[in-house]
Amino acid sequence: MFRKKQPPEKLTRTQALACIPVKGGHVQESRIESGEILLAYPDYKQPWLARLIRRLGSNENDGIRIKKLQLDALGTSVWELLDGRRSVQQVIDLFAQKYSLHPKEAEVSVSQFLRELGLRELIGLR
């Protein structure tokens, strides 16, 4: 018989804050004139489209579309704190100090931002 795939266990708040966010190796970052960061990353979400483009004879990026995401000043600040050594909690604490925010406000903002980056597969958590 086939078994249903079990959803991954949800992390507790304490476990999530102890994770270390790591930038994806496939993400290219560049700084634009305003000082903000522009991220470029391949869009692998539609592999069938890439196969179709290859079949039609186009080799341009093997049919892989490059997406771009321009971070605002706050997003740039958080992105720069992701060094592969700091935990989510440490990133939150540094962000709160830099912008004189209440710790809970910084936690909500940074957590939501990291969640979005994770959904776009731009970061992973260790």
Tab-separated table of C-alpha atoms in Angstrom:
chain	number	residue	atom	x	y	z
A	1	MET	CA	0.000	0.000	0.000
A	2	PHE	CA	0.983	3.591	-0.493
A	3	ARG	CA	1.659	5.698	2.551
A	4	LYS	CA	0.797	9.325	2.774
A	5	LYS	CA	3.817	11.525	3.096
A	6	GLN	CA	3.993	12.952	6.584
A	7	PRO	CA	4.364	16.715	6.802
A	8	PRO	CA	7.629	17.835	8.410
A	9	GLU	CA	7.455	18.462	12.130
A	10	LYS	CA	6.892	22.072	13.022
A	11	LEU	CA	9.629	23.755	14.972
A	12	THR	CA	8.935	25.363	18.294
A	13	ARG	CA	9.599	29.083	18.569
A	14	THR	CA	12.789	28.389	20.527
A	15	GLN	CA	14.029	25.911	17.914
A	16	ALA	CA	13.226	28.297	15.050
A	17	LEU	CA	15.091	31.184	16.698
A	18	ALA	CA	18.126	28.930	17.233
A	19	CYS	CA	18.362	28.032	13.508
A	20	ILE	CA	21.093	29.557	11.410
A	21	PRO	CA	19.909	31.142	8.139
A	22	VAL	CA	22.230	30.414	5.212
A	23	LYS	CA	22.174	32.201	1.847
A	24	GLY	CA	21.569	29.951	-1.152
A	25	GLY	CA	24.637	29.312	-3.288
A	26	HIS	CA	22.582	29.850	-6.448
A	27	VAL	CA	21.701	33.429	-5.463
A	28	GLN	CA	23.746	36.250	-6.970
A	29	GLU	CA	23.739	39.558	-5.160
A	30	SER	CA	24.754	42.976	-6.412
A	31	ARG	CA	24.555	46.433	-4.938
A	32	ILE	CA	22.664	49.082	-6.868
A	33	GLU	CA	23.335	52.838	-6.813
A	34	SER	CA	20.983	53.432	-3.878
A	35	GLY	CA	23.071	51.046	-1.748
A	36	GLU	CA	20.346	48.420	-1.671
A	37	ILE	CA	20.900	44.827	-2.743
A	38	LEU	CA	19.512	43.222	-5.877
A	39	LEU	CA	19.210	39.431	-5.772
A	40	ALA	CA	19.156	37.334	-8.961
A	41	TYR	CA	18.224	33.662	-8.838
A	42	PRO	CA	17.082	30.937	-11.232
A	43	ASP	CA	13.405	30.031	-11.299
A	44	TYR	CA	13.278	26.240	-11.214
A	45	LYS	CA	9.585	26.050	-10.396
A	46	GLN	CA	8.456	25.102	-13.929
A	47	PRO	CA	10.854	22.409	-15.185
A	48	TRP	CA	8.339	21.309	-17.831
A	49	LEU	CA	8.678	24.714	-19.481
A	50	ALA	CA	12.472	24.410	-19.542
A	51	ARG	CA	12.196	20.981	-21.206
A	52	LEU	CA	9.780	22.353	-23.806
A	53	ILE	CA	12.109	25.251	-24.652
A	54	ARG	CA	15.050	22.851	-25.018
A	55	ARG	CA	12.988	20.609	-27.321
A	56	LEU	CA	12.169	23.574	-29.496
A	57	GLY	CA	15.888	24.122	-29.936
A	58	SER	CA	16.606	27.124	-27.749
A	59	ASN	CA	19.671	26.858	-25.517
A	60	GLU	CA	19.268	30.262	-23.907
A	61	ASN	CA	19.873	29.538	-20.190
A	62	ASP	CA	18.490	26.043	-20.886
A	63	GLY	CA	15.031	27.566	-20.510
A	64	ILE	CA	15.662	28.646	-16.931
A	65	ARG	CA	14.268	32.060	-16.195
A	66	ILE	CA	16.277	34.375	-13.930
A	67	LYS	CA	14.187	36.201	-11.358
A	68	LYS	CA	15.274	39.354	-9.579
A	69	LEU	CA	14.339	40.733	-6.201
A	70	GLN	CA	15.348	44.210	-5.081
A	71	LEU	CA	15.579	44.503	-1.312
A	72	ASP	CA	14.660	47.741	0.417
A	73	ALA	CA	16.947	49.314	3.032
A	74	LEU	CA	15.613	47.126	5.862
A	75	GLY	CA	15.779	43.957	3.772
A	76	THR	CA	19.315	44.830	2.736
A	77	SER	CA	20.232	45.304	6.386
A	78	VAL	CA	18.904	41.849	7.319
A	79	TRP	CA	20.489	40.203	4.244
A	80	GLU	CA	23.891	41.615	5.234
A	81	LEU	CA	23.515	40.053	8.696
A	82	LEU	CA	23.132	36.560	7.209
A	83	ASP	CA	26.684	35.262	7.453
A	84	GLY	CA	26.031	31.554	8.031
A	85	ARG	CA	27.163	31.810	11.668
A	86	ARG	CA	24.498	33.959	13.337
A	87	SER	CA	21.261	32.421	14.541
A	88	VAL	CA	17.891	33.920	13.720
A	89	GLN	CA	17.771	35.293	17.283
A	90	GLN	CA	21.153	36.994	16.869
A	91	VAL	CA	20.040	38.555	13.580
A	92	ILE	CA	16.868	39.819	15.296
A	93	ASP	CA	18.844	41.277	18.210
A	94	LEU	CA	21.302	43.106	15.925
A	95	PHE	CA	18.458	44.408	13.755
A	96	ALA	CA	16.574	45.656	16.845
A	97	GLN	CA	19.691	47.436	18.136
A	98	LYS	CA	20.476	49.052	14.787
A	99	TYR	CA	16.964	50.470	14.315
A	100	SER	CA	16.072	51.009	17.999
A	101	LEU	CA	13.105	48.639	17.790
A	102	HIS	CA	11.279	46.774	20.501
A	103	PRO	CA	12.580	43.166	20.442
A	104	LYS	CA	9.125	41.727	19.679
A	105	GLU	CA	8.620	44.121	16.751
A	106	ALA	CA	12.034	43.201	15.341
A	107	GLU	CA	11.273	39.493	15.802
A	108	VAL	CA	8.026	39.710	13.857
A	109	SER	CA	9.571	41.749	11.022
A	110	VAL	CA	12.751	39.705	10.625
A	111	SER	CA	10.937	36.370	10.970
A	112	GLN	CA	8.435	37.310	8.280
A	113	PHE	CA	11.218	38.499	5.968
A	114	LEU	CA	13.214	35.291	6.478
A	115	ARG	CA	10.069	33.237	5.885
A	116	GLU	CA	9.569	35.014	2.544
A	117	LEU	CA	13.190	34.402	1.555
A	118	GLY	CA	12.752	30.743	2.484
A	119	LEU	CA	9.579	30.404	0.416
A	120	ARG	CA	11.488	31.799	-2.580
A	121	GLU	CA	14.270	29.307	-1.767
A	122	LEU	CA	16.830	32.092	-1.382
A	123	ILE	CA	17.905	30.911	2.073
A	124	GLY	CA	17.905	27.699	4.032
A	125	LEU	CA	18.003	27.046	7.758
A	126	ARG	CA	20.516	24.883	9.614
